[in-house]
Coordinates of C-alpha atoms in Angstrom, one line a residue:
R382 CA -29.8 -8.4 7.0
E383 CA -26.8 -7.2 4.5
I384 CA -28.2 -3.8 3.9
G385 CA -25.8 -2.0 5.4
S386 CA -22.8 -3.7 3.4
I387 CA -24.8 -3.3 0.1
V388 CA -25.0 0.5 0.8
R389 CA -21.7 1.1 2.1
S390 CA -20.1 -0.9 -1.0
L391 CA -21.9 1.7 -3.2
G392 CA -19.9 4.3 -1.6
C393 CA -22.6 5.5 0.9
F394 CA -21.7 5.5 4.8
P395 CA -24.7 6.3 6.9
T396 CA -25.0 6.1 10.5
E397 CA -26.5 3.3 12.3
A398 CA -29.6 5.6 12.6
E399 CA -29.6 6.1 8.9
L400 CA -29.4 2.9 8.0
H401 CA -32.5 2.2 10.1
E402 CA -34.3 5.2 8.6
L403 CA -33.3 3.8 4.8
L404 CA -34.7 0.4 5.8
A405 CA -37.7 1.5 7.0
K406 CA -38.4 3.1 3.6
V407 CA -38.0 -0.2 2.0
E408 CA -39.0 -2.7 4.1
E409 CA -42.0 -4.3 3.9
E410 CA -44.9 -3.7 6.3
E411 CA -44.7 -6.7 7.9
P412 CA -40.6 -7.0 8.4
T413 CA -39.5 -10.5 6.8
G414 CA -35.7 -10.0 6.2
Y415 CA -35.6 -9.7 2.9
I416 CA -36.2 -6.3 0.8
H417 CA -37.8 -6.3 -2.5
L418 CA -35.5 -4.7 -5.6
E419 CA -38.5 -2.9 -6.9
K420 CA -38.3 -1.1 -3.5
F421 CA -35.0 -0.6 -3.0
L422 CA -33.6 1.0 -6.4
P423 CA -35.8 4.0 -6.1
V424 CA -35.0 5.1 -2.8
M425 CA -31.2 3.9 -3.2
T426 CA -31.2 6.0 -6.6
K427 CA -32.4 9.1 -4.8
V428 CA -29.8 8.2 -1.9
L429 CA -27.1 8.3 -4.7
L430 CA -28.4 11.3 -7.0
D431 CA -28.8 13.3 -3.6
R432 CA -25.3 12.3 -2.2
S433 CA -27.5 11.9 0.8
Y434 CA -24.7 10.4 3.2
R435 CA -21.1 11.9 3.3
P436 CA -17.9 9.7 2.3
I437 CA -15.5 8.9 5.1
P438 CA -12.9 11.7 5.1
E439 CA -9.6 11.1 4.0
D440 CA -7.9 12.0 7.0
V441 CA -9.9 9.6 9.2
L442 CA -8.9 6.9 6.5
L443 CA -5.4 7.9 6.4
H444 CA -5.6 7.8 10.4
A445 CA -7.0 4.3 10.2
F446 CA -3.9 3.2 7.8
E447 CA -1.3 4.7 10.0
A448 CA -2.6 2.7 13.0
L449 CA -2.3 -0.5 11.0
D450 CA 1.2 0.3 10.0
E451 CA 2.5 -1.2 12.7
H452 CA 6.6 -0.4 11.3
K453 CA 5.8 3.1 10.3
C454 CA 7.2 2.3 6.8
G455 CA 4.1 4.0 5.1
Y456 CA 1.9 1.2 3.7
I457 CA 0.9 -2.1 4.8
T458 CA 1.2 -5.3 2.9
K459 CA -1.7 -7.2 1.0
E460 CA -1.4 -9.9 3.4
E461 CA -1.5 -7.8 7.1
L462 CA -4.5 -6.0 4.9
V463 CA -6.3 -9.2 4.1
K464 CA -5.7 -10.6 7.9
Y465 CA -7.0 -6.9 9.2
L466 CA -10.2 -7.3 7.2
T467 CA -10.8 -11.1 7.7
K468 CA -9.9 -11.9 11.1
E469 CA -9.4 -8.7 13.4

């Protein structure tokens, strides 16, 4: 269930369709909701080495932070970031 979070934490940002394809490669024939590390590691290593998923472009990230900067001061506080990441 957390495969998307794991893949994203490794710096990869696949689409939902790409994530489902990846899941199909590592999931057991009878889906259990769990993935064995022995199946995940070789597939994810290849993804990382091939740079299969493009990172989020800088301008998209910048635009996202600009949208959160309500006071247009060029930054958001730690407290605001925590609020956005946990509550919003």
